[in-house]
Coordinates of C-alpha atoms (C1' of nucleotides) in Angstrom, one line a residue:
Chain C
M103 CA -0.1 -0.1 0.0
A104 CA 1.1 3.5 -1.1
N105 CA 2.1 5.7 2.0
R106 CA 2.0 9.5 1.5
S107 CA 5.8 9.7 0.9
C108 CA 5.1 7.6 -2.1
I109 CA 2.1 9.5 -3.3
I110 CA 4.1 12.7 -2.1
R111 CA 6.9 11.0 -4.8
L112 CA 4.4 10.8 -7.4
S113 CA 3.5 14.5 -7.0
R114 CA 7.1 15.4 -8.1
Y115 CA 7.7 12.5 -10.8
K116 CA 4.4 14.3 -12.4
N117 CA 6.1 17.7 -12.4
A118 CA 9.0 16.3 -13.1
L119 CA 7.5 15.3 -16.4
N120 CA 5.3 17.9 -17.2
R121 CA 8.6 19.8 -17.7
L122 CA 10.0 17.3 -19.7
K123 CA 7.2 17.7 -21.8
G124 CA 8.0 21.5 -22.2
L125 CA 11.7 20.5 -23.4
N126 CA 9.8 18.0 -26.5
F127 CA 11.4 14.8 -24.5
V128 CA 9.5 11.8 -25.5
R129 CA 11.4 9.0 -23.2
V130 CA 12.6 9.0 -19.8
F131 CA 14.8 6.9 -18.1
S132 CA 14.3 5.9 -14.3
D133 CA 17.7 7.7 -13.1
N134 CA 16.4 10.7 -15.0
L135 CA 13.3 11.3 -12.6
A136 CA 15.3 9.7 -9.5
D137 CA 17.3 13.4 -10.3
A138 CA 14.8 15.2 -10.3
A139 CA 12.6 14.2 -7.8
G140 CA 16.2 13.9 -5.7
V141 CA 16.0 9.9 -4.7
T142 CA 17.3 6.4 -6.5
A143 CA 16.0 5.2 -9.5
A144 CA 15.4 2.2 -7.3
Q145 CA 13.4 4.3 -5.7
V146 CA 11.2 5.4 -8.6
R147 CA 11.0 1.8 -10.1
K148 CA 9.8 0.6 -6.5
D149 CA 7.2 3.2 -6.8
F150 CA 5.8 2.8 -10.1
S151 CA 5.6 -1.7 -9.6
L152 CA 2.9 -0.3 -7.1
F153 CA 1.3 0.8 -9.3
G154 CA 1.6 -2.1 -12.2
I155 CA 3.6 1.2 -14.0
T156 CA 5.5 -0.3 -16.6
G157 CA 7.9 1.0 -19.2
N158 CA 10.4 -0.6 -21.9
R159 CA 13.6 -2.4 -20.3
R160 CA 16.2 -0.3 -22.2
G161 CA 14.0 2.1 -23.4
G162 CA 12.6 3.7 -20.2
Y163 CA 9.4 5.3 -20.0
K164 CA 7.7 6.9 -22.5
V165 CA 7.0 10.5 -21.0
E166 CA 3.6 11.5 -22.1
E167 CA 2.5 8.1 -21.5
L168 CA 4.2 7.7 -17.7
A169 CA 2.2 11.7 -17.5
D170 CA -1.4 10.3 -18.1
Q171 CA -0.8 7.6 -15.7
L172 CA 0.7 9.5 -13.0
N173 CA -2.0 12.5 -13.4
R174 CA -5.0 9.5 -13.4
I175 CA -4.1 8.2 -10.2
L176 CA -3.6 11.9 -8.7
G177 CA -6.9 12.5 -9.7
K178 CA -5.7 15.1 -11.9
N179 CA -7.5 14.6 -15.3
Q180 CA -10.9 15.6 -13.2
L181 CA -11.6 19.4 -11.6
H182 CA -11.6 19.2 -8.2
E183 CA -13.2 22.3 -6.3
F184 CA -12.6 22.8 -2.6
I185 CA -13.4 25.7 0.1
V186 CA -11.5 27.5 2.2
I187 CA -12.6 28.4 6.5
G188 CA -10.8 31.8 7.6
V189 CA -10.6 34.2 5.5
G190 CA -7.9 36.1 7.8
N191 CA -4.4 36.1 6.2
I192 CA -4.2 32.9 5.4
G193 CA -6.8 32.3 4.5
R194 CA -7.1 34.9 2.3
A195 CA -4.2 34.1 0.7
L196 CA -5.4 30.7 -0.3
L197 CA -8.5 32.4 -1.9
H198 CA -6.3 33.8 -4.3
Y199 CA -3.8 31.2 -5.3
P200 CA -3.0 31.1 -8.8
G201 CA -0.8 28.0 -8.4
F202 CA -3.9 26.2 -7.6
E203 CA -6.3 26.7 -10.5
R204 CA -3.0 26.2 -13.2
S205 CA -2.8 22.5 -11.6
G206 CA -7.2 21.8 -12.4
I207 CA -7.9 22.6 -8.7
D208 CA -10.6 25.6 -7.8
V209 CA -11.3 27.2 -4.8
A210 CA -15.0 27.6 -4.8
A211 CA -15.6 29.6 -1.8
G212 CA -14.2 30.8 1.6
F213 CA -16.4 31.0 4.9
D214 CA -16.4 33.7 7.7
I215 CA -18.2 34.0 10.8
D216 CA -17.7 37.8 10.3
P217 CA -20.2 39.4 8.6
A218 CA -17.6 42.2 7.9
K219 CA -15.6 39.4 5.5
Y220 CA -18.6 38.5 3.4
N221 CA -18.6 39.4 -0.2
P222 CA -20.6 37.1 -2.1
Q223 CA -19.6 39.0 -5.5
S224 CA -16.3 38.2 -5.6
Q225 CA -14.8 36.0 -7.4
P226 CA -14.3 33.5 -5.2
P227 CA -17.4 34.6 -3.2
V228 CA -16.9 35.5 0.5
L229 CA -20.0 33.7 2.3
P230 CA -21.3 32.9 5.9
L231 CA -20.8 30.0 7.9
E232 CA -24.6 29.1 7.2
Q233 CA -24.3 28.3 4.0
L234 CA -21.6 25.9 3.8
G235 CA -23.6 23.3 4.1
E236 CA -25.3 24.0 0.9
L237 CA -23.4 24.6 -1.0
I238 CA -20.8 21.5 0.0
K239 CA -23.7 19.3 -1.3
T240 CA -24.9 21.0 -4.5
R241 CA -21.4 21.0 -5.8
D242 CA -20.5 18.0 -4.2
I243 CA -17.2 19.5 -2.8
K244 CA -14.8 16.7 -0.8
L245 CA -12.2 19.1 0.3
A246 CA -11.8 21.9 2.4
I247 CA -8.9 24.2 3.8
L248 CA -9.0 25.6 7.3
A249 CA -7.2 28.5 8.1
V250 CA -9.2 29.7 11.5
P251 CA -7.6 30.5 14.8
D252 CA -6.5 27.2 17.2
Y253 CA -9.8 27.6 19.6
A254 CA -12.0 27.2 16.8
A255 CA -10.0 24.8 14.7
Q256 CA -11.7 21.5 16.3
Q257 CA -15.6 22.8 16.4
V258 CA -15.2 23.4 12.6
L259 CA -13.1 20.3 11.7
E260 CA -16.1 18.5 13.0
L261 CA -18.5 21.1 10.9
V262 CA -17.5 20.4 7.8
L263 CA -17.1 16.9 8.4
S264 CA -20.4 16.6 9.6
A265 CA -21.2 18.1 6.3
G266 CA -19.9 15.8 4.2
I267 CA -15.7 17.1 3.4
K268 CA -13.8 14.4 3.3
G269 CA -9.9 15.7 2.9
V270 CA -9.2 18.6 4.9
L271 CA -5.7 20.7 5.0
N272 CA -5.3 22.2 8.5
F273 CA -3.3 25.4 9.0
A274 CA -4.5 26.5 12.1
P275 CA -1.5 25.7 14.7
I276 CA -3.1 22.7 16.5
C277 CA -2.8 19.6 15.5
L278 CA -5.9 17.7 14.6
K279 CA -6.9 14.4 14.2
A280 CA -8.9 12.5 11.2
P281 CA -11.8 10.0 12.0
P282 CA -11.7 7.3 10.2
G283 CA -12.7 7.4 6.7
C284 CA -11.6 11.0 6.1
I285 CA -8.1 12.6 6.1
V286 CA -6.7 15.8 8.1
N287 CA -3.0 16.9 7.0
N288 CA -1.8 19.8 9.0
I289 CA 0.6 22.5 8.4
N290 CA 2.4 23.9 11.2
L291 CA 4.2 27.0 10.2
E292 CA 5.5 27.7 13.9
T293 CA 6.6 24.0 13.9
E294 CA 8.7 24.2 10.1
I295 CA 10.3 27.6 11.8
E296 CA 11.5 25.7 14.8
N297 CA 12.2 23.1 12.7
L298 CA 14.4 25.4 10.8
I299 CA 16.3 26.6 14.1
Y300 CA 17.1 23.6 15.7
F301 CA 18.8 22.2 12.5
I302 CA 19.8 25.4 12.1
N303 CA 21.4 25.8 15.4
A304 CA 22.2 22.0 15.4
A305 CA 24.8 22.0 12.4
E306 CA 26.2 25.1 14.1
N307 CA 26.8 23.6 17.5
R308 CA 28.5 20.4 15.8
K309 CA 31.3 22.8 14.1
Chain Q
M244 CA 20.7 11.3 15.8
A245 CA 17.4 13.4 15.6
N246 CA 15.3 13.3 12.3
R247 CA 12.8 16.0 11.0
S248 CA 10.0 13.6 12.5
C249 CA 11.4 13.7 16.2
I250 CA 12.0 17.4 16.2
I251 CA 8.3 18.2 14.8
R252 CA 7.4 15.7 17.8
L253 CA 9.1 17.7 20.5
S254 CA 7.2 21.1 19.0
R255 CA 4.1 18.6 19.9
Y256 CA 5.0 17.8 22.9
K257 CA 6.1 21.4 23.5
N258 CA 2.6 22.8 22.5
A259 CA 1.0 20.7 24.9
L260 CA 2.5 21.1 27.9
N261 CA 1.9 25.0 27.1
R262 CA -2.0 23.9 27.0
L263 CA -1.0 22.4 30.5
K264 CA 0.4 25.2 32.0
G265 CA -2.5 27.5 31.4
L266 CA -4.9 24.6 33.8
N267 CA -1.9 25.4 36.4
F268 CA -1.1 21.1 35.8
V269 CA 2.3 20.1 37.6
R270 CA 2.7 17.1 36.6
V271 CA 2.4 15.1 33.2
F272 CA 3.4 10.8 32.3
S273 CA 3.8 9.8 29.1
D274 CA 1.3 8.4 28.7
N275 CA -0.7 12.0 28.4
L276 CA 1.5 13.4 26.1
A277 CA 1.4 10.8 23.8
D278 CA -2.0 10.8 23.8
A279 CA -1.9 14.5 23.1
A280 CA 0.7 14.3 20.2
G281 CA -1.1 11.1 18.9
V282 CA 1.8 8.7 19.3
T283 CA 2.9 6.0 21.8
A284 CA 3.9 6.6 25.3
A285 CA 7.1 4.5 24.5
Q286 CA 8.1 6.8 21.6
V287 CA 7.6 9.6 23.9
R288 CA 9.8 8.6 26.4
K289 CA 12.3 7.6 23.4
D290 CA 12.7 10.7 22.4
F291 CA 13.5 12.7 25.6
S292 CA 15.8 10.0 26.1
L293 CA 17.3 11.0 23.2
F294 CA 18.2 14.1 24.8
G295 CA 18.9 13.6 27.9
I296 CA 15.3 14.5 29.1
T297 CA 14.3 12.1 32.2
G298 CA 11.6 12.4 34.4
N299 CA 11.0 10.5 37.4
R300 CA 9.9 6.9 37.8
R301 CA 6.5 6.5 39.4
G302 CA 5.8 10.6 39.6
G303 CA 6.5 11.8 35.5
Y304 CA 7.4 15.0 34.4
K305 CA 7.3 18.2 35.9
V306 CA 5.1 20.6 33.1
E307 CA 7.5 23.5 34.0
E308 CA 10.8 22.6 34.0
L309 CA 9.7 19.8 31.1
A310 CA 8.4 22.9 28.9
D311 CA 11.9 25.0 30.1
Q312 CA 14.1 21.8 28.6
L313 CA 12.0 21.5 25.3
N314 CA 12.0 25.3 25.0
R315 CA 16.0 25.3 25.1
I316 CA 16.2 22.4 22.6
L317 CA 13.5 24.0 20.4
G318 CA 15.7 27.2 20.6
K319 CA 12.2 29.0 22.3
N320 CA 14.9 31.0 24.9
Q321 CA 15.9 33.3 22.1
L322 CA 14.2 35.8 19.7
H323 CA 14.6 34.4 16.2
E324 CA 14.2 37.3 12.6
F325 CA 12.9 35.8 9.4
I326 CA 12.7 37.7 6.4
V327 CA 9.7 36.8 3.6
I328 CA 10.9 37.1 -0.2
G329 CA 8.4 38.0 -2.3
V330 CA 5.4 39.6 -1.9
G331 CA 2.8 38.1 -3.0
N332 CA -0.2 36.4 -2.2
I333 CA 1.3 34.0 0.5
G334 CA 3.9 36.4 1.2
R335 CA 1.9 38.8 2.4
A336 CA 0.1 36.8 4.4
L337 CA 3.0 35.6 6.2
L338 CA 3.9 38.9 6.7
H339 CA 1.2 39.7 8.5
Y340 CA 0.7 36.5 10.2
P341 CA 0.0 37.1 13.7
G342 CA 1.0 33.5 15.1
F343 CA 4.5 34.1 14.5
E344 CA 5.3 36.9 17.3
R345 CA 3.3 34.9 19.3
S346 CA 5.5 32.1 19.7
G347 CA 8.9 34.7 19.3
I348 CA 9.3 34.3 15.8
D349 CA 10.0 38.2 14.5
V350 CA 9.4 39.1 10.8
A351 CA 12.1 41.6 10.2
A352 CA 11.1 42.5 6.4
G353 CA 9.5 41.5 3.1
F354 CA 11.8 42.0 0.2
D355 CA 10.4 41.8 -3.7
I356 CA 11.8 42.9 -7.0
D357 CA 8.4 44.6 -8.0
P358 CA 8.8 48.5 -6.9
A359 CA 5.1 48.9 -6.7
K360 CA 4.9 46.5 -3.6
Y361 CA 8.0 48.5 -1.6
N362 CA 6.6 49.8 1.6
P363 CA 10.0 51.2 3.8
Q364 CA 7.9 52.7 6.6
S365 CA 5.1 49.6 7.1
Q366 CA 5.5 46.9 9.6
P367 CA 7.0 45.2 8.3
P368 CA 8.6 47.1 5.8
V369 CA 9.1 46.1 2.2
L370 CA 12.8 46.3 0.6
P371 CA 14.1 46.6 -2.7
L372 CA 15.3 43.1 -3.3
E373 CA 19.2 44.9 -3.4
Q374 CA 19.1 45.8 0.0
L375 CA 19.2 42.2 1.0
G376 CA 22.2 41.6 2.6
E377 CA 22.7 44.2 4.2
L378 CA 20.0 43.5 6.4
I379 CA 21.0 39.9 7.0
K380 CA 23.9 41.5 7.6
T381 CA 23.7 43.9 9.9
R382 CA 20.9 41.9 11.6
D383 CA 22.5 38.5 11.7
I384 CA 19.3 36.8 10.6
K385 CA 19.6 33.4 9.5
L386 CA 16.1 32.1 8.3
A387 CA 14.1 32.8 5.6
I388 CA 10.6 32.4 3.4
L389 CA 10.8 31.5 -0.2
A390 CA 7.4 33.1 -2.1
V391 CA 8.1 33.9 -5.0
P392 CA 7.1 31.9 -8.6
D393 CA 8.7 28.7 -9.1
Y394 CA 11.1 30.5 -12.1
A395 CA 12.6 32.5 -9.8
A396 CA 13.0 29.8 -6.6
Q397 CA 16.3 28.1 -7.1
Q398 CA 18.1 32.2 -8.5
V399 CA 16.6 33.1 -5.0
L400 CA 17.6 30.6 -3.0
E401 CA 21.7 31.0 -4.0
L402 CA 20.9 34.8 -3.6
V403 CA 19.7 34.4 0.0
L404 CA 22.3 31.4 0.3
S405 CA 25.3 33.6 -0.4
A406 CA 23.9 36.3 1.6
G407 CA 24.1 34.3 4.8
I408 CA 20.8 32.4 5.3
K409 CA 21.3 29.1 6.7
G410 CA 17.7 27.8 6.8
V411 CA 15.0 28.4 4.5
L412 CA 10.9 27.5 4.5
N413 CA 10.4 27.2 0.5
F414 CA 6.3 27.6 -0.9
A415 CA 7.5 27.9 -4.2
P416 CA 6.0 24.9 -6.3
I417 CA 9.6 23.4 -7.3
C418 CA 11.6 21.1 -4.7
L419 CA 14.5 22.9 -3.7
K420 CA 17.8 20.8 -2.7
A421 CA 19.6 22.3 0.1
P422 CA 23.1 22.5 -0.4
P423 CA 25.4 21.1 2.6
G424 CA 25.4 23.1 6.2
C425 CA 22.1 24.9 4.8
I426 CA 18.5 23.4 5.8
V427 CA 15.5 24.0 2.8
N428 CA 12.1 22.0 4.2
N429 CA 9.3 22.6 1.1
I430 CA 5.8 23.4 1.2
N431 CA 3.8 22.5 -1.9
L432 CA 0.5 23.8 -1.5
E433 CA -0.6 21.9 -4.9
T434 CA 1.6 17.9 -3.9
E435 CA -0.7 18.8 -0.4
I436 CA -4.0 18.9 -1.7
E437 CA -3.4 16.2 -4.8
N438 CA -2.2 14.1 -1.3
L439 CA -5.8 14.4 -0.1
I440 CA -7.3 13.5 -3.4
Y441 CA -5.2 10.7 -3.9
F442 CA -6.5 9.2 -0.4
I443 CA -10.1 10.6 -0.5
N444 CA -10.2 8.6 -4.0
A445 CA -8.7 5.5 -2.4
A446 CA -10.6 5.5 0.4
E447 CA -14.0 5.5 -2.1
N448 CA -12.8 2.6 -4.1
R449 CA -11.8 0.4 -1.0
K450 CA -15.4 0.9 -0.7
Chain O
dT48 C1' 6.3 -2.0 51.8
dA49 C1' 3.5 -2.5 47.3
dG50 C1' 2.2 -0.3 43.3
dA51 C1' 3.0 2.3 38.8
dT52 C1' 6.0 4.3 35.5
dT53 C1' 10.5 5.9 33.9
dG54 C1' 14.7 4.5 31.4
dT55 C1' 16.8 1.0 28.0
dT56 C1' 17.7 -2.9 25.6
dA57 C1' 15.8 -6.3 22.4
dA58 C1' 12.3 -7.4 19.0
dT59 C1' 9.0 -6.0 15.1
dC60 C1' 8.1 -3.7 12.0
dG61 C1' 8.4 -1.0 7.6
dA62 C1' 10.5 1.8 4.1
dT63 C1' 14.6 2.4 1.1
dT64 C1' 18.6 0.5 -1.5
dA65 C1' 21.3 -3.5 -3.9
dA66 C1' 21.4 -6.8 -6.7
dC67 C1' 20.9 -9.4 -10.6
dA68 C1' 18.2 -12.2 -14.1
dA69 C1' 15.0 -11.1 -18.1
dT70 C1' 14.6 -8.8 -21.9
dC71 C1' 14.6 -5.3 -25.4
Chain S
dT261 C1' 24.4 -9.7 -30.9
dA262 C1' 26.0 -7.1 -27.0
dG263 C1' 24.8 -3.6 -24.1
dA264 C1' 21.6 -1.0 -20.8
dT265 C1' 17.7 -0.4 -18.4
dT266 C1' 13.4 -2.7 -16.4
dG267 C1' 11.1 -5.5 -12.3
dT268 C1' 11.3 -7.7 -8.7
dT269 C1' 13.7 -9.8 -4.8
dA270 C1' 16.2 -10.3 -1.0
dA271 C1' 19.6 -7.1 2.1
dT272 C1' 20.1 -3.3 4.8
dC273 C1' 18.8 0.0 7.5
dG274 C1' 16.5 3.2 10.2
dA275 C1' 12.3 4.0 13.2
dT276 C1' 8.9 2.8 16.0
dT277 C1' 6.6 -0.8 19.2
dA278 C1' 6.7 -4.1 23.2
dA279 C1' 8.9 -5.2 27.7
dC280 C1' 11.2 -5.3 31.5
dA281 C1' 14.2 -4.5 35.2
dA282 C1' 15.3 -0.1 37.8
dT283 C1' 13.5 2.3 41.0
dC284 C1' 10.5 6.0 42.9

DNA sequence: TAGATTGTTAATCGATTAACAATC
DNA sequence: TAGATTGTTAATCGATTAACAATC
């Protein structure tokens, strides 16, 4: 079974392949992809074998074909809509992040409890939390990004899950756990910075 | 040697301890911390032993003392300044993210190449890229967050590293690798969403 | 003292890597 | 054909967990 790290590597291979396509490459070897993704060639072939992706002994993989297969595995062959809960600093940035659209990911709406944030006319619209359930249902949305304060995070998580959301990316600085059948990934900016600080200090002290 | 996962767990223990301090807890057991951080009790004790942190057999750990030790390991006993390169959607959000200040992390300035973004009077100021080297030197800054477009990321990385930065958190959608002596952690929003999509689909197909 | 929890060692688990036969 | 690369198995590595003697 593929785990999180494996799927992240698949995304990297996919991104590398897109760049190769732009350069009109037709074939690629596991060695090339390994370099691009910062892993070993054995890892690349092992990852592919997990998904039944085969190449050509001696001839490597066809760029176009391989990209298609990875795109299908990663769900890139269809549009995915998500919502953003909490339109503060981070939430607002995500609402308008141009990188999503480029990759077939679409922000359907933002939600907040503060009426001052509402803006149903903007693109994407910012709506009251009360309208969340309806939008999720009519548009069949499965993904949410949480960018609310820590004290609200757990409650909001339960709200979106009960409304039908299956996957959550959480930016609130508190580690949320997913109930079975759902997936919650946490991005904690403070923790990331602490991590950098630790390893910088460790490197200095080793000298 | 402690690895990234271990240090991330340490941050979680530290956050849990801060909450316990607020509740006036005096002692805590490895079991409690394990629950709070979503790991096993053995993992907690193993992590502590890596850093020579000892408790009291039968009596667990003193909350205050343990928090101090973790804070020291994570460098929370001193103020850390960092800079943000690229004042677009994400960069602007990070410049004003209130979570950093609360945790002893301080944004010294933002930098951009677009003169329309400059604002030396704002708090924090937004400055031309040319002033980056000087600020890093006079304030002895070691941390940078990159929030620039993908095509600029590699070049900007080299710029900040040659200016003396030791740790980088990269939001550009391209996987940057760190030369020896430096550390680069990548946060790729698109990849995170793809990850959610994959596991949601996998769960659906299993049914 | 008796009972509970630590600190650490040994066992387990899973992921990565090395190696090489198959084969294009 | 000869040579290079895949696909896969076995070996290695490292991290997590279980277990338990030490001890507060």
